[in-house]
Tab-separated table of C-alpha atoms in Angstrom:
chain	number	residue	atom	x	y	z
A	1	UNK	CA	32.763	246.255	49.065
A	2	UNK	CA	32.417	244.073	46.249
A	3	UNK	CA	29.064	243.154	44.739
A	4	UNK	CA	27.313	240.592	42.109
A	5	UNK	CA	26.615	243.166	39.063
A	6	UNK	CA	22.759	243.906	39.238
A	7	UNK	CA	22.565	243.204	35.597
A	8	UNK	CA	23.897	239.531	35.863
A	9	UNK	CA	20.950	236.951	35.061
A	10	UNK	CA	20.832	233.033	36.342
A	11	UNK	CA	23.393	230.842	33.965
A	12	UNK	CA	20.344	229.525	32.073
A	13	UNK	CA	19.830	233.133	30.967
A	14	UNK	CA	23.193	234.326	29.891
A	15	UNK	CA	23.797	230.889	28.485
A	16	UNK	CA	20.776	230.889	26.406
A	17	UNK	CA	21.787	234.507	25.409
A	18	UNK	CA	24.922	233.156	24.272
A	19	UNK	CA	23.543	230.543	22.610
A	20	UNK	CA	21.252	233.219	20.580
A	21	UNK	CA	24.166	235.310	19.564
A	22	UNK	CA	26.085	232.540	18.571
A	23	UNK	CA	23.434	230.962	16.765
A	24	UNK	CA	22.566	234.564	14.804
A	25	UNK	CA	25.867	235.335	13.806
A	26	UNK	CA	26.439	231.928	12.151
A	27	UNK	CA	23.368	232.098	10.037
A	28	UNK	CA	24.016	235.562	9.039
A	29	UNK	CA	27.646	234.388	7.882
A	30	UNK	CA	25.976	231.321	6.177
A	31	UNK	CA	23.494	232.994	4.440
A	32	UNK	CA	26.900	235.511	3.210
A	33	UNK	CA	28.700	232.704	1.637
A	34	UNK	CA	25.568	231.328	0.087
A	35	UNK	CA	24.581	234.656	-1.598
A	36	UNK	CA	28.698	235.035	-2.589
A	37	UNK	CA	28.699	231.377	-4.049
A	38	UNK	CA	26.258	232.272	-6.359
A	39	UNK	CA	23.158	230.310	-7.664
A	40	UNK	CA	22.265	226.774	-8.627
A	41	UNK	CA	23.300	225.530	-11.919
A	42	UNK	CA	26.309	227.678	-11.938
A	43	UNK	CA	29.755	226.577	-12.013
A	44	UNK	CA	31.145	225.364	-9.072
A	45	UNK	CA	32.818	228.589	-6.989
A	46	UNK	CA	35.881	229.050	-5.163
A	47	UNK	CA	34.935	227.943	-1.641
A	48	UNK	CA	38.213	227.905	-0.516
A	49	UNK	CA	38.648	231.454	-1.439
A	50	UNK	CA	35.514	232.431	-0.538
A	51	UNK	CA	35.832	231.215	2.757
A	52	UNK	CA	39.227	232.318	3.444
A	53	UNK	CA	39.121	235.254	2.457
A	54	UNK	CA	37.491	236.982	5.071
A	55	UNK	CA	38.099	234.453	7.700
A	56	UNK	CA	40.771	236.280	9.994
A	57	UNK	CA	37.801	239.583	10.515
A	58	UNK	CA	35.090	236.490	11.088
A	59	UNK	CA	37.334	234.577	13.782
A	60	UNK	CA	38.089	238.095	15.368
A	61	UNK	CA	34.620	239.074	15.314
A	62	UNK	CA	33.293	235.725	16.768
A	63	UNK	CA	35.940	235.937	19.314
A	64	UNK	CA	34.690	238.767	20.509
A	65	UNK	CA	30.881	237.685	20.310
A	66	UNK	CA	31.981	234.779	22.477
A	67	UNK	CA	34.028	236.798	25.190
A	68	UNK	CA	31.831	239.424	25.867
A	69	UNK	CA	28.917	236.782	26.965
A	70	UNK	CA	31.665	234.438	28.715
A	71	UNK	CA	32.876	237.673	30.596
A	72	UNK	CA	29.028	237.612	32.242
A	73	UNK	CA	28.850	233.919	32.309
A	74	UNK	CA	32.495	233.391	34.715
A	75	UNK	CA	31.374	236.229	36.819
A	76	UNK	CA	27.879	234.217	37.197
A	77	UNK	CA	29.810	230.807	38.298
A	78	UNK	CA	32.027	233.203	40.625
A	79	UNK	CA	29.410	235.086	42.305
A	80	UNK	CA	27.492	231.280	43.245
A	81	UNK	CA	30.517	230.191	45.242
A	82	UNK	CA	31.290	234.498	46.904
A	83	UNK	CA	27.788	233.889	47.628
A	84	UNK	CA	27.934	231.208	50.088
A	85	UNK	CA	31.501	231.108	51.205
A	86	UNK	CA	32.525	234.720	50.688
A	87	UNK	CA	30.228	237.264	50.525
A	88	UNK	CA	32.347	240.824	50.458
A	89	UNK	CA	34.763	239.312	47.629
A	90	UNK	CA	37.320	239.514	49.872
A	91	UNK	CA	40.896	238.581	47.997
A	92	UNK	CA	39.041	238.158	44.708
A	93	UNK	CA	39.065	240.596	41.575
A	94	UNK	CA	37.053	239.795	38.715
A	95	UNK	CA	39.865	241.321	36.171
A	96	UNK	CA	42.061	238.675	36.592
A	97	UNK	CA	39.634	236.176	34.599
A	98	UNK	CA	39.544	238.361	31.454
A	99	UNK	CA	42.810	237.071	30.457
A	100	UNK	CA	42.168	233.329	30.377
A	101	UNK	CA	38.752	234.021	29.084
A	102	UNK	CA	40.360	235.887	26.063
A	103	UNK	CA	42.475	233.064	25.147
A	104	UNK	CA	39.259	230.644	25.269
A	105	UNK	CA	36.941	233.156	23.600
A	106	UNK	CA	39.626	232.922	20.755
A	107	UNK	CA	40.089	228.612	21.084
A	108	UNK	CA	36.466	228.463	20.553
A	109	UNK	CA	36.623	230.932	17.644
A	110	UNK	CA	38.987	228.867	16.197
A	111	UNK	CA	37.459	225.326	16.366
A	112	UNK	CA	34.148	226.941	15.136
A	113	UNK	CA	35.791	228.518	12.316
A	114	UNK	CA	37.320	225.732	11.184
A	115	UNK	CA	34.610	223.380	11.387
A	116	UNK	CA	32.408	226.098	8.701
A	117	UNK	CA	35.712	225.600	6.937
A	118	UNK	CA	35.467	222.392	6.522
A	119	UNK	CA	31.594	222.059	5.844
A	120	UNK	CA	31.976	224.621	3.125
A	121	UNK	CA	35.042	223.095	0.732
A	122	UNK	CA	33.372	219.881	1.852
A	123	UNK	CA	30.119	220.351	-0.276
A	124	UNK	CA	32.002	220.301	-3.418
A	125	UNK	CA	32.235	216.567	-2.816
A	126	UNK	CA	28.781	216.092	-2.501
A	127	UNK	CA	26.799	213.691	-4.425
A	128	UNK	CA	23.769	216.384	-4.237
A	129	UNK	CA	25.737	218.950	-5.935
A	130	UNK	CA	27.515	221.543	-4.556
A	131	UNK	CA	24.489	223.958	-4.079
A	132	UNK	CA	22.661	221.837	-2.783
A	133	UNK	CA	25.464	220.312	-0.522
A	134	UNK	CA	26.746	223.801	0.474
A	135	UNK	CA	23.118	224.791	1.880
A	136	UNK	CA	22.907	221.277	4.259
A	137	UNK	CA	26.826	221.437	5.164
A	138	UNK	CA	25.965	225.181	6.290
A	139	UNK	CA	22.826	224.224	8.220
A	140	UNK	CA	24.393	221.648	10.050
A	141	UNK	CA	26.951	224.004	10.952
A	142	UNK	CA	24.504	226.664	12.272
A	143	UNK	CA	22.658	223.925	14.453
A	144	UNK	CA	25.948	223.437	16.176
A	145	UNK	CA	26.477	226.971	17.286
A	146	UNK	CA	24.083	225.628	19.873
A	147	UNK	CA	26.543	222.784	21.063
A	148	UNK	CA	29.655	225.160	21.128
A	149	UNK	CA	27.564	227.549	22.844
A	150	UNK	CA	26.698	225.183	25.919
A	151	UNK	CA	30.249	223.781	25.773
A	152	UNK	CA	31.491	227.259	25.999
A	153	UNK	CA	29.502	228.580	29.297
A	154	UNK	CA	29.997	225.300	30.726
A	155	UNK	CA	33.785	226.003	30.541
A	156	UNK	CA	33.449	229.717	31.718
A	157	UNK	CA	31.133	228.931	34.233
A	158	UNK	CA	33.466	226.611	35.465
A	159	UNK	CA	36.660	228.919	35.348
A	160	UNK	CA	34.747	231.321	37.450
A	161	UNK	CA	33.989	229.577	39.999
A	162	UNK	CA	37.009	227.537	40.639
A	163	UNK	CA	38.856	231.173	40.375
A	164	UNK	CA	36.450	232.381	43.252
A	165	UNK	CA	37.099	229.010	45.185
A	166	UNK	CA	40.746	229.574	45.086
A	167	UNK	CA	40.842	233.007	46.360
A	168	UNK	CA	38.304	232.117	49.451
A	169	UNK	CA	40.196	229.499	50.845
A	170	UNK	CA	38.184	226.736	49.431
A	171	UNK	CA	39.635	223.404	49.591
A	172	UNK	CA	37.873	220.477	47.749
A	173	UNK	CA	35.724	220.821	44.338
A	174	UNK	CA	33.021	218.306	43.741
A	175	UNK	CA	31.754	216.874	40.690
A	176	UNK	CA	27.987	217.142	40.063
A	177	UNK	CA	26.585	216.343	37.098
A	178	UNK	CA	23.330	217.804	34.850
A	179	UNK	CA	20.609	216.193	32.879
A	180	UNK	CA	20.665	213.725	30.559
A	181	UNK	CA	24.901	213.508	31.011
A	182	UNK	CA	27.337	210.818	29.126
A	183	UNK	CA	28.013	207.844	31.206
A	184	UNK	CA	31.361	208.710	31.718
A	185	UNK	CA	29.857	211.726	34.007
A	186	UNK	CA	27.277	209.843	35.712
A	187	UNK	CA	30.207	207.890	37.309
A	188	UNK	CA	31.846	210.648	38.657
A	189	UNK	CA	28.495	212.497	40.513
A	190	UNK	CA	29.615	213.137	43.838
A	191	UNK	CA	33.367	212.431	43.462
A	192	UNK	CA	35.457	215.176	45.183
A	193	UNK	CA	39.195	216.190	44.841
A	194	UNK	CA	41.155	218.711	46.154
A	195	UNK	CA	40.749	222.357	44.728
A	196	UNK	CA	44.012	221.282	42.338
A	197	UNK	CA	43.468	218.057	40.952
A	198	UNK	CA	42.159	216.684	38.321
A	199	UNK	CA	38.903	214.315	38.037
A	200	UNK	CA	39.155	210.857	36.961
A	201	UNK	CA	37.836	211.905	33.944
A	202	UNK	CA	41.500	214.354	33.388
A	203	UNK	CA	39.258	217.320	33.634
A	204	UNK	CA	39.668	219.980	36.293
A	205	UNK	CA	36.048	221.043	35.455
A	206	UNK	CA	33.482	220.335	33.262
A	207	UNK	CA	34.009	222.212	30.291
A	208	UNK	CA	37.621	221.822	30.339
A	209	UNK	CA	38.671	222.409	27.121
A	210	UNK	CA	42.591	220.731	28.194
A	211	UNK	CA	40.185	217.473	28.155
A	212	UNK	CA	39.133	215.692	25.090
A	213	UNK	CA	35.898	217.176	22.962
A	214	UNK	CA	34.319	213.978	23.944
A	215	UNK	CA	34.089	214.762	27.303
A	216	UNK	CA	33.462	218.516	27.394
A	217	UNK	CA	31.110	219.151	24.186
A	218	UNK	CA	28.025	220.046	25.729
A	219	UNK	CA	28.623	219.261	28.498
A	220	UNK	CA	25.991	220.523	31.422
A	221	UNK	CA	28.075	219.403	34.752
A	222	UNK	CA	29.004	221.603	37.648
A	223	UNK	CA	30.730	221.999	40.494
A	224	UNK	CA	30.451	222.619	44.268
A	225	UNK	CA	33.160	223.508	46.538
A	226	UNK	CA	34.021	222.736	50.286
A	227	UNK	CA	36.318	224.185	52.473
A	228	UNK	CA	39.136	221.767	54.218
A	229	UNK	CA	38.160	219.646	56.905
């Protein structure tokens, strides 16, 4: 009989975990490029090279940062709905997540990536200097390690239990949304489609990285399930 692994903590813990990692490894690769671009009062460097030159290892290596806590995190949204509606698992196997979560673990990668791209050959332009641009444009882009990290259990969270609803028998999804949301979420509290669909907003869950950033990025919504009536 199937089980929820002992180790497992609530989503608040394993996404604030995430969020840790997440925000570690980026200021460990910040401080890297900082130390590589050399100091203040030097010529401008070769951010573009610098950057790119290591940035397939750094997108594998944050793909795999991301996947092994979004691994945890789906099996945390899947065990909340086996919990109530199907306690011994049945017809559900936790494998058959790791492939989808791959392919977002490596999405994610990517859009982080290339936002640190972008910050770094974007402080050449600045009217500070390019030291002194390169520091801010990399400490913005640590801060928002935090965003993509809440995005990114949202989204895995999500998966896992609408995976878990699908292989009890569960019929409807509902839309319930978290603290402090955008209006556009607010409106949809409460609404409920079938297990399928989509929500007004085009999302099949928050999180849903099919939808636009501007409804997903940070997103703290959930869902609840029902079975047919």
């Amino acid at each position: 009989m199937k089980s929820r692994p002992d180790d497992l903590g609530t989503f608040a813990v394993e996404r604030d975990a995430l969020s840790a990692s997440l925000t570690g490894w980026a200021d460990a690769q910040s401080a890297g490029l900082l130390r590589a671009a050399g100091p203040d009062g030097s010529g401008a460097p070769d951010l573009y090279g610098l950057w790119g030159e290591s940035s397939p290892e750094r997108q594998a290596s944050l793909a795999a940062l991301i996947q092994g806590h979004t691994w945890r995190i789906a099996q945390v949204g899947a065990w909340a709905v086996l919990g109530t509606y199907n306690p011994d698992a049945d017809g559900w196997d936790a494998g058959v997540m790791e492939g989808w979560l791959a392919a977002a673990a490596a999405s994610h990668a990517s859009q982080y990536e290339q936002a640190g791209y972008a910050a770094a050959v974007g402080a050449l332009a600045s009217p500070d200097g390019w030291h002194a641009g390169l520091a801010a444009a990399m400490a913005t882009w640590v801060t928002r390690a935090a965003i993509r990290a809440v995005t990114a259990s949202t989204e895995s969270r999500s998966f896992g239990g609408h995976d878990a609803a699908g292989a009890s028998g569960l019929v409807y999804k509902v839309w319930n949304t978290g603290p402090n949301s955008r209006r556009s979420h607010a409106a949809l509290d409460g609404d409920r489609v079938e297990l399928g669909d989509v929500f007004a907003n085009g999302l099949r869950w928050p999180g849903d990285a099919g939808g636009r950033e501007a409804e997903t990025a940070n997103c703290n919504c959930h869902l609840t399930y029902e079975r047919g009536e």
